[in-house]
Coordinates of C-alpha atoms in Angstrom, one line a residue:
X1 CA -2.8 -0.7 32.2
X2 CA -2.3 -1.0 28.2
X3 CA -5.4 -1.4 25.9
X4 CA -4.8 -2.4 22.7
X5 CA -7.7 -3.2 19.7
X6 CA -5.8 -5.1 17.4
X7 CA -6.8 -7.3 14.1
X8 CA -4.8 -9.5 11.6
X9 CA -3.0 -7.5 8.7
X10 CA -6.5 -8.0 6.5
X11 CA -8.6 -6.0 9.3
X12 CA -10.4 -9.4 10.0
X13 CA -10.0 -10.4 13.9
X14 CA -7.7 -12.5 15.2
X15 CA -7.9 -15.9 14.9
X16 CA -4.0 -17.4 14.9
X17 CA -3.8 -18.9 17.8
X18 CA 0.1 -19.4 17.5
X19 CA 0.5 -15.6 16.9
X20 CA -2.5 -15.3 20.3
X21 CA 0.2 -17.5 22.0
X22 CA 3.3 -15.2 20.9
X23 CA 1.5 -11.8 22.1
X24 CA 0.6 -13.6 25.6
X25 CA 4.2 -15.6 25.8
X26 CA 6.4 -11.9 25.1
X27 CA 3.9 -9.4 26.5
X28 CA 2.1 -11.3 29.6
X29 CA 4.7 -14.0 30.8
X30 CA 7.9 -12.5 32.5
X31 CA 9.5 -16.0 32.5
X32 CA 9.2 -16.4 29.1
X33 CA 13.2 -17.7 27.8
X34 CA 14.4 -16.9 24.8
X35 CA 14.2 -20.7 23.1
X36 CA 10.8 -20.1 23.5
X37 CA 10.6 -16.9 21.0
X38 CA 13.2 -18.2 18.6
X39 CA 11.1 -21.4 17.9
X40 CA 7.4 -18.8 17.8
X41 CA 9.4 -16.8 15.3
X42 CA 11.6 -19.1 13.7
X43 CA 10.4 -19.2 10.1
X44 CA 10.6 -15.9 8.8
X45 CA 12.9 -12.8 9.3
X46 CA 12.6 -10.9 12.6
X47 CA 13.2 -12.0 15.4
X48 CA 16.0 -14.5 15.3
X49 CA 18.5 -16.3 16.9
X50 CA 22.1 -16.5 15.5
X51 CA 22.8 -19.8 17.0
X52 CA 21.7 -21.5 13.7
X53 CA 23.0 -18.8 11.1
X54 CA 25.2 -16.1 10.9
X55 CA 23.9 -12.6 10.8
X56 CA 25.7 -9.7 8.9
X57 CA 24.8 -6.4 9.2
X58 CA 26.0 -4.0 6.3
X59 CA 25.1 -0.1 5.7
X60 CA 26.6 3.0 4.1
X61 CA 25.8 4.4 0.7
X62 CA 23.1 2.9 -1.7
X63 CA 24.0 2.7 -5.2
X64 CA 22.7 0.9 -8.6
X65 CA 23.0 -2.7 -8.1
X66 CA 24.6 -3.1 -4.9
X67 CA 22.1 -5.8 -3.0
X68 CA 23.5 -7.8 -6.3
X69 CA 27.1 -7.4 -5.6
X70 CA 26.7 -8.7 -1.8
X71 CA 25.0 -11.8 -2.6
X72 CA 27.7 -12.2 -5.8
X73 CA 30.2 -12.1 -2.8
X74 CA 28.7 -14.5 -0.4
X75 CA 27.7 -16.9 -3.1
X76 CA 31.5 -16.6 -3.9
X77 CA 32.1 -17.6 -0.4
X78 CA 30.1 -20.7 -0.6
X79 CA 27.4 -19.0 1.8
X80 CA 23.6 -20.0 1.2
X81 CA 21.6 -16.9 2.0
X82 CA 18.7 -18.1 4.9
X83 CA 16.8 -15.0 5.3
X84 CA 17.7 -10.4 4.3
X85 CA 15.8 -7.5 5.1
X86 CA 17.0 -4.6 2.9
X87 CA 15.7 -1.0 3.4
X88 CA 16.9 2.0 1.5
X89 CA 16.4 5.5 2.5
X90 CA 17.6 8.9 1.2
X91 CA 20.4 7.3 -0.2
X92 CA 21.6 4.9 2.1
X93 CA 21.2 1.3 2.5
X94 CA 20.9 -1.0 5.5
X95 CA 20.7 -4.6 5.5
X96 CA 20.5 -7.7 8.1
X97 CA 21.2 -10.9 6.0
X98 CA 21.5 -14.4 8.1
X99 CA 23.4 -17.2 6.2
X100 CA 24.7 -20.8 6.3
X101 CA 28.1 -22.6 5.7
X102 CA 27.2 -24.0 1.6
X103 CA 28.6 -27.3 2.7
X104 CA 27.1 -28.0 6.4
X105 CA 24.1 -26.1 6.7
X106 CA 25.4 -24.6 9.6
X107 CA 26.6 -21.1 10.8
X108 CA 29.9 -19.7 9.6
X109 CA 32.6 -20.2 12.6
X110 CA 35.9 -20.2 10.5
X111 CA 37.4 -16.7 11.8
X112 CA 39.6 -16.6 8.9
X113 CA 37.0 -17.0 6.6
X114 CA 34.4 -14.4 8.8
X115 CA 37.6 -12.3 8.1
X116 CA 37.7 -12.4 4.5
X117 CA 34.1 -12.3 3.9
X118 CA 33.7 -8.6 5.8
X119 CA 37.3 -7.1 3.7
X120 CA 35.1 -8.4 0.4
X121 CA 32.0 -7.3 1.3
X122 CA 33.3 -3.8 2.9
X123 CA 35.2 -3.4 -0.8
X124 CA 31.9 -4.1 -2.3
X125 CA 30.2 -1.2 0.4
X126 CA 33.0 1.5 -0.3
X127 CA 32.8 0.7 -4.3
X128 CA 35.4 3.4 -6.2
X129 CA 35.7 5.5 -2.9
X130 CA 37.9 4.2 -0.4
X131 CA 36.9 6.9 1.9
X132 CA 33.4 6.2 2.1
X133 CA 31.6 5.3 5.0
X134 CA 30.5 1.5 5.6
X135 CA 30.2 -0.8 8.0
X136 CA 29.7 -4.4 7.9
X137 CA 29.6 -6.5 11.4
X138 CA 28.4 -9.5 12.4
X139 CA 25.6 -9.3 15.5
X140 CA 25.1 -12.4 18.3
X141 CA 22.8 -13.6 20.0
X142 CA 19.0 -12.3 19.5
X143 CA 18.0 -10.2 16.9
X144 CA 15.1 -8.1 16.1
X145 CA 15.6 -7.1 12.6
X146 CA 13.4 -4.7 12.0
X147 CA 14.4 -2.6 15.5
X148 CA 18.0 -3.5 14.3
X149 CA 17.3 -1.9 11.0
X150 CA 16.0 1.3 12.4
X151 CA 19.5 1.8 14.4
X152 CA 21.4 1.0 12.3
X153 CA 19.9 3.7 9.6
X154 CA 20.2 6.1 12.5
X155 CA 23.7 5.6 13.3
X156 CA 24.5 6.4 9.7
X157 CA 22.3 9.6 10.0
X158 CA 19.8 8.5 6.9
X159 CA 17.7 11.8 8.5
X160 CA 20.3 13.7 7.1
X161 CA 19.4 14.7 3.8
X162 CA 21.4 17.4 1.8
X163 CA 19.9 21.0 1.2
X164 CA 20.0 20.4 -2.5
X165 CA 17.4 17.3 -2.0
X166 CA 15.1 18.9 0.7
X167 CA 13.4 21.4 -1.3
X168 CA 12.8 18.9 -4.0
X169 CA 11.5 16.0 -1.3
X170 CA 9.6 18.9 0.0
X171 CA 8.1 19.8 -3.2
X172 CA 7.1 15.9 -4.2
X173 CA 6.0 15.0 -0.9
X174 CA 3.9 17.4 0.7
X175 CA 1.1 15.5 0.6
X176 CA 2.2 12.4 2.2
X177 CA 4.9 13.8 4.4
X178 CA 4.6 13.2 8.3
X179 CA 3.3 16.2 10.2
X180 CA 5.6 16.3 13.6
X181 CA 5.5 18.9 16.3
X182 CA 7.2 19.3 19.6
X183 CA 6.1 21.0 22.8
X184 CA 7.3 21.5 26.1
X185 CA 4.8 21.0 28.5
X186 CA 5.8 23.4 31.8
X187 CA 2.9 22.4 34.3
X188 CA 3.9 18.8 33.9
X189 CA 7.6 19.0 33.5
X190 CA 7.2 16.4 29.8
X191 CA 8.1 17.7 26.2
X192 CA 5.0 16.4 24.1
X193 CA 5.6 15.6 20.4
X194 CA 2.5 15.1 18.0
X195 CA 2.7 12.9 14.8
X196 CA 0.3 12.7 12.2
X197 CA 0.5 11.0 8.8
X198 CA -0.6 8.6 6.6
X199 CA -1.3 5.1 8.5
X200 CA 0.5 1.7 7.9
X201 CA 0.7 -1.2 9.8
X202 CA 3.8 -1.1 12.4
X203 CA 3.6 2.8 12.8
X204 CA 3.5 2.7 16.4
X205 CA 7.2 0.0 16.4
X206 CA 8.8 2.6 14.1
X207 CA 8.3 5.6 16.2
X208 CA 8.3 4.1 19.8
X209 CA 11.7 1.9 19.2
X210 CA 13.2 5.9 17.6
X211 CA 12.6 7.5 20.5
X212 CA 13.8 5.0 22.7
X213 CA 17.4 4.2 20.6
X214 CA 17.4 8.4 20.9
X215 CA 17.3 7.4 24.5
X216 CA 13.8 9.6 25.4
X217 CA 12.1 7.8 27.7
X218 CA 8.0 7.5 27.5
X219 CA 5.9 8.2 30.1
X220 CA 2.5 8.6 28.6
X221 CA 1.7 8.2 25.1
X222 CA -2.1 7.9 22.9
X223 CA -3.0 7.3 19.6
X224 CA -6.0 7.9 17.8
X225 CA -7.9 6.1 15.2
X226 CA -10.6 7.0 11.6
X227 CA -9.7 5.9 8.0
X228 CA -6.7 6.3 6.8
X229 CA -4.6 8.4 8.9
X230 CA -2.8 8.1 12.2
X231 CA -1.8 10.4 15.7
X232 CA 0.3 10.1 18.1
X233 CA 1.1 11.8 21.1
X234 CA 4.1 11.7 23.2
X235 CA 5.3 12.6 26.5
X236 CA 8.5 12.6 27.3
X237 CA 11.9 13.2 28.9
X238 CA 15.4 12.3 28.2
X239 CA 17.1 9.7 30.4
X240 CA 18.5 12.7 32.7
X241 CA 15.0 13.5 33.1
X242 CA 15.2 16.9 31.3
X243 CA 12.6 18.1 28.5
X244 CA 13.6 19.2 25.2
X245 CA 14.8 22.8 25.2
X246 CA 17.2 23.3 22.7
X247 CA 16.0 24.0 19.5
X248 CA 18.5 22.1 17.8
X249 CA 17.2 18.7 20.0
X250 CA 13.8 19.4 18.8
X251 CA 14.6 20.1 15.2
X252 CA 16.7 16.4 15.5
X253 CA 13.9 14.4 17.2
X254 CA 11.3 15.9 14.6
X255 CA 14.0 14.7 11.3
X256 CA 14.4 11.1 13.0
X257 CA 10.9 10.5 13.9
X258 CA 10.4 11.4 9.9
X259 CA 12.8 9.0 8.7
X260 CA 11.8 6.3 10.9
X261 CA 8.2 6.9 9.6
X262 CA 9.9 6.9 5.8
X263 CA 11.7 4.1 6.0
X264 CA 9.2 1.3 5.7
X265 CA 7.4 3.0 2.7
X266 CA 8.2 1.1 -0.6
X267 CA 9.3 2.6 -3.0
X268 CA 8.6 1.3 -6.5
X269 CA 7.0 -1.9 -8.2
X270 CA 6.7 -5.0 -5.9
X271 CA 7.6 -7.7 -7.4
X272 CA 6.8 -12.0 -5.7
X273 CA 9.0 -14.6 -5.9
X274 CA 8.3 -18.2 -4.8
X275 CA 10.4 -20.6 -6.5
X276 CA 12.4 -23.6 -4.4
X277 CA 15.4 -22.6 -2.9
X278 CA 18.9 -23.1 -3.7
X279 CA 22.4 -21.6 -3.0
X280 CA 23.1 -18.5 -5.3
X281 CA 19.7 -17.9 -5.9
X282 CA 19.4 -14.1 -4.6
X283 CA 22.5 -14.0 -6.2
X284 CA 20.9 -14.7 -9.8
X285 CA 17.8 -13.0 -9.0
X286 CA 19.4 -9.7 -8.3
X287 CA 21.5 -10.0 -11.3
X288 CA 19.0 -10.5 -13.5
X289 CA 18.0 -7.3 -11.8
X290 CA 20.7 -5.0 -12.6
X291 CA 21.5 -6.3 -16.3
X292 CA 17.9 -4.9 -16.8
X293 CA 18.3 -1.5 -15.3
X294 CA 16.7 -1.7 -12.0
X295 CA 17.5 -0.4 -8.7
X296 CA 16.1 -2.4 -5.5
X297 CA 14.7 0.1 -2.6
X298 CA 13.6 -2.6 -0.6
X299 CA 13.5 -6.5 -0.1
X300 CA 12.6 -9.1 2.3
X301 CA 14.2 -12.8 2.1
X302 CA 12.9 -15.8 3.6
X303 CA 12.3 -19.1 3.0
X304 CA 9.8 -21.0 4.2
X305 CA 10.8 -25.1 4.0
X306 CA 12.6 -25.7 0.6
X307 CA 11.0 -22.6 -0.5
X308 CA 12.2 -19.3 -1.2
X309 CA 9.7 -16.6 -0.7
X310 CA 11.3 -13.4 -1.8
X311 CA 9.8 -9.6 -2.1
X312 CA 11.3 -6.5 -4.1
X313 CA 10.8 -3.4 -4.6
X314 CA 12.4 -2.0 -7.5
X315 CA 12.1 1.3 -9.6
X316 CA 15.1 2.3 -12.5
X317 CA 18.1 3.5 -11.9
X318 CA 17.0 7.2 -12.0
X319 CA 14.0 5.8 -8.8
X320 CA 11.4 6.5 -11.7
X321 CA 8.6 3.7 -12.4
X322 CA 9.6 0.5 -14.1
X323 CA 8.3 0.8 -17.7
X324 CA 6.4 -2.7 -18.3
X325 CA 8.2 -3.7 -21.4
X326 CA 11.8 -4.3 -18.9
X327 CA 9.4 -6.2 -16.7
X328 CA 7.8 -8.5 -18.7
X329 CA 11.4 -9.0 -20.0
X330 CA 12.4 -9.4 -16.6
X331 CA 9.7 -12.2 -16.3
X332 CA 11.0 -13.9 -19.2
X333 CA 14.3 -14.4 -18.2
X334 CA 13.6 -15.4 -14.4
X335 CA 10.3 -17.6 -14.9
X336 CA 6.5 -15.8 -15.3
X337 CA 5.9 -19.0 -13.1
X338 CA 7.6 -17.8 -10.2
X339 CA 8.2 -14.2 -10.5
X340 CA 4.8 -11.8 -9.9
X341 CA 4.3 -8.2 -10.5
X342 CA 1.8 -7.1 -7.3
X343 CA -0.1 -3.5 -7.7
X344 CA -0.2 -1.4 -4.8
X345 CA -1.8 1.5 -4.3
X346 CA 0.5 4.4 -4.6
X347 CA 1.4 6.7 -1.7
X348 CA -0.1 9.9 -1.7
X349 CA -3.5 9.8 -3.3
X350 CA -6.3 10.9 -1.4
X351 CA -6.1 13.4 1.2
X352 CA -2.6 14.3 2.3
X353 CA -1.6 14.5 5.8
X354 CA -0.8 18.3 6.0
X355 CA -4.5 19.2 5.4
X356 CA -5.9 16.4 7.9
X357 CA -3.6 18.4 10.5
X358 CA -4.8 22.3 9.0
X359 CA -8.6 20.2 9.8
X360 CA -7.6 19.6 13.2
X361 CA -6.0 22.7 14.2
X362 CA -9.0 24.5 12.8
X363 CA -11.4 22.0 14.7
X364 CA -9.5 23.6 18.3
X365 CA -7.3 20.0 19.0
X366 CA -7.0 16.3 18.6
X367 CA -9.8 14.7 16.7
X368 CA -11.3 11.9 18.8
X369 CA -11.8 10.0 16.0
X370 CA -9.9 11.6 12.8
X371 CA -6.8 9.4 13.1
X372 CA -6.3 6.0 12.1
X373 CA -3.6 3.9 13.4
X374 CA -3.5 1.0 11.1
X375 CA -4.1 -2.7 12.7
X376 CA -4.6 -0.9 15.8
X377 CA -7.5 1.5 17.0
X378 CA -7.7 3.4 19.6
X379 CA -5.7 3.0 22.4
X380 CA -3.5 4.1 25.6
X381 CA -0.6 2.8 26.6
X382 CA 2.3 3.7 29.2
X383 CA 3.6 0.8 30.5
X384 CA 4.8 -1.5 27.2
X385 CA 8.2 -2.5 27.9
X386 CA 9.5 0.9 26.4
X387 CA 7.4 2.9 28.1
X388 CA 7.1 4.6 31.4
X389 CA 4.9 4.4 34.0
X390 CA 4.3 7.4 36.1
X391 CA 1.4 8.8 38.4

């Protein structure tokens, strides 16, 4: 049996009884079809159905201004951006964007045109280097963006990250790296791996859906809650049913659990925009963008209606903060009206997560209550869809 404490993203308890309905309709009901999700889900990006869009799926190298070149292609292309979900990690760049046919609203079919668009947009990918790495498809059927996101950064090895950067990333981010560990367990026959780190909401998605795409399966897991920190604890075996015992596995599972736990920290200022929607809109946006110097780490697309509801992060194109003479320009140019600049609180103040683990260790084990685990609090679980039951 799964317990789970949960509250809306503001803490406050949960009171949507559409989003209620969602949890029971994909968690509790077996029978549940897949119209069913697409309509619960339908307005924003996640899970989605390609039947009214079509998705594309682009990664390789990040650069300067890229997310500005793809939508200056498919605005070329007489495509009207629905919905993107952009994440950038160590230098690499994966995105999901779902568009429409300019003239009929409906999803691209025209093979000769689906042709055209991934040569242009794989040009745009490689840049100068026609030996880079890219890929560009386009996915059918249901997809789960986010989970899509995380594989796809893991098939292009994000977790990979040169000697001459990891003593520098090591340097700047000791105090909000994840702390991971791995264990083999002999008695029990399970390899256990610990994570501990700063908490955010969909911690547990990040990690659980990593371990599952490195095909471990999950036959016990906890997580612990207090403040603002989160740990986890793993138990687990590889489909063949063998622990980890190479020390080259380990040292693999410990890098991708740390890039899946990296990937959905922002990077930069977050800037708002709500405006009403037209075609070539993220394609003007993200111009703007560029002519001004700025890089986008991250952004998320929707639109809601006739209205486009867009979120960026952006730092310069050196990843240093956005000086705020560029963005009031920036705000100029675009519209004060509809662009905002959001403060967040920046990662890393407070307590870093290497001396909440140096407390534990010191206090002989897991803190019962030490660990926070964002929207969630404390809770077991081995039975969740990705997860294994066993006695």
């Amino acid at each position: 049996m799964d317990v789970f404490h949960v509250t809306d993203k503001l803490g406050h308890k949960l009171r949507d009884q559409g989003i209620i309905d969602y949890i029971q309709q994909s968690l509790g009901d077996a029978q549940a079809t897949t119209s069913q999700v697409k309509t619960s889900l339908a307005p924003t990006v996640g899970t989605q159905s390609s039947g009214g869009h079509t998705a594309i799926e682009l990664s390789g190298r990040d650069r300067p201004g890229l997310l500005s070149e793809i939508s200056g292609v498919l605005t070329g292309m007489t495509c009207n951006v629905v919905a993107a979900e952009v994440w950038t990690h160590n230098k690499r760049v994966a995105c999901v964007v779902y568009v429409t046919d300019e003239a009929t609203g409906c999803p691209i079919k025209d093979p000769e045109k689906l042709a055209r668009m991934k040569e242009q947009l794989s040009q745009v990918l490689r840049g100068d280097d026609e030996n880079r790495l890219a890929t560009t498809d386009f996915s059918s059927g249901l997809t789960h963006t986010e989970r899509r996101l995380h594989q796809m950064m893991l098939a292009d090895r994000d977790y990979d990250v040169p000697s001459s950067t990891s003593s520098i990333n090591a340097v700047l981010d000791a105090r909000i790296r994840p702390v991971i560990s791995l264990r083999n367990c002999l008695e029990k026959g399970y390899s256990v791996v610990s994570v501990q780190c700063k908490d955010r909401p969909k911690l547990l998605f990040d990690t659980v859906c990593t371990l599952t795409d490195m095909e471990y399966v999950v036959f016990h897991a906890s997580a612990r809650a207090d403040g603002p920190y989160a740990y986890q604890e793993y138990y687990i075996r590889h489909m063949d049913g063998c622990t980890l015992d190479l020390d080259a596995e380990q040292e693999r599972v410990v890098k991708c659990l740390e890039a899946a736990i990296e990937r959905r920290v922002s990077e930069g200022l977050r800037l708002e925009l709500c405006t009403r929607d037209r075609v070539g809109l993220l394609s003007d946006v993200t111009r703007v963008f560029r002519e001004k110097g700025l890089s986008v780490t991250r952004a998320d697309v929707s639109t809601r209606g006739d209205r486009a509801v867009n979120v960026f992060y952006v730092t310069d194109t050196s990843g240093k903060a956005v000086s705020m003479k560029v963005v009031e320009a920036l705000r100029l140019e675009i519209g004060q009206a509809i662009l905002e600049v959001k403060e967040e609180v920046k990662e890393g103040r407070g307590e870093g997560a290497a001396e909440v683990a140096a407390e534990v260790a010191a206090a002989g084990g897991m803190s019962r209550s030490r660990f926070s685990f964002g929207n969630l609090s404390e809770r077991f679980f081995h039975g969740l869809g990705l997860v294994k039951s066993y006695s």
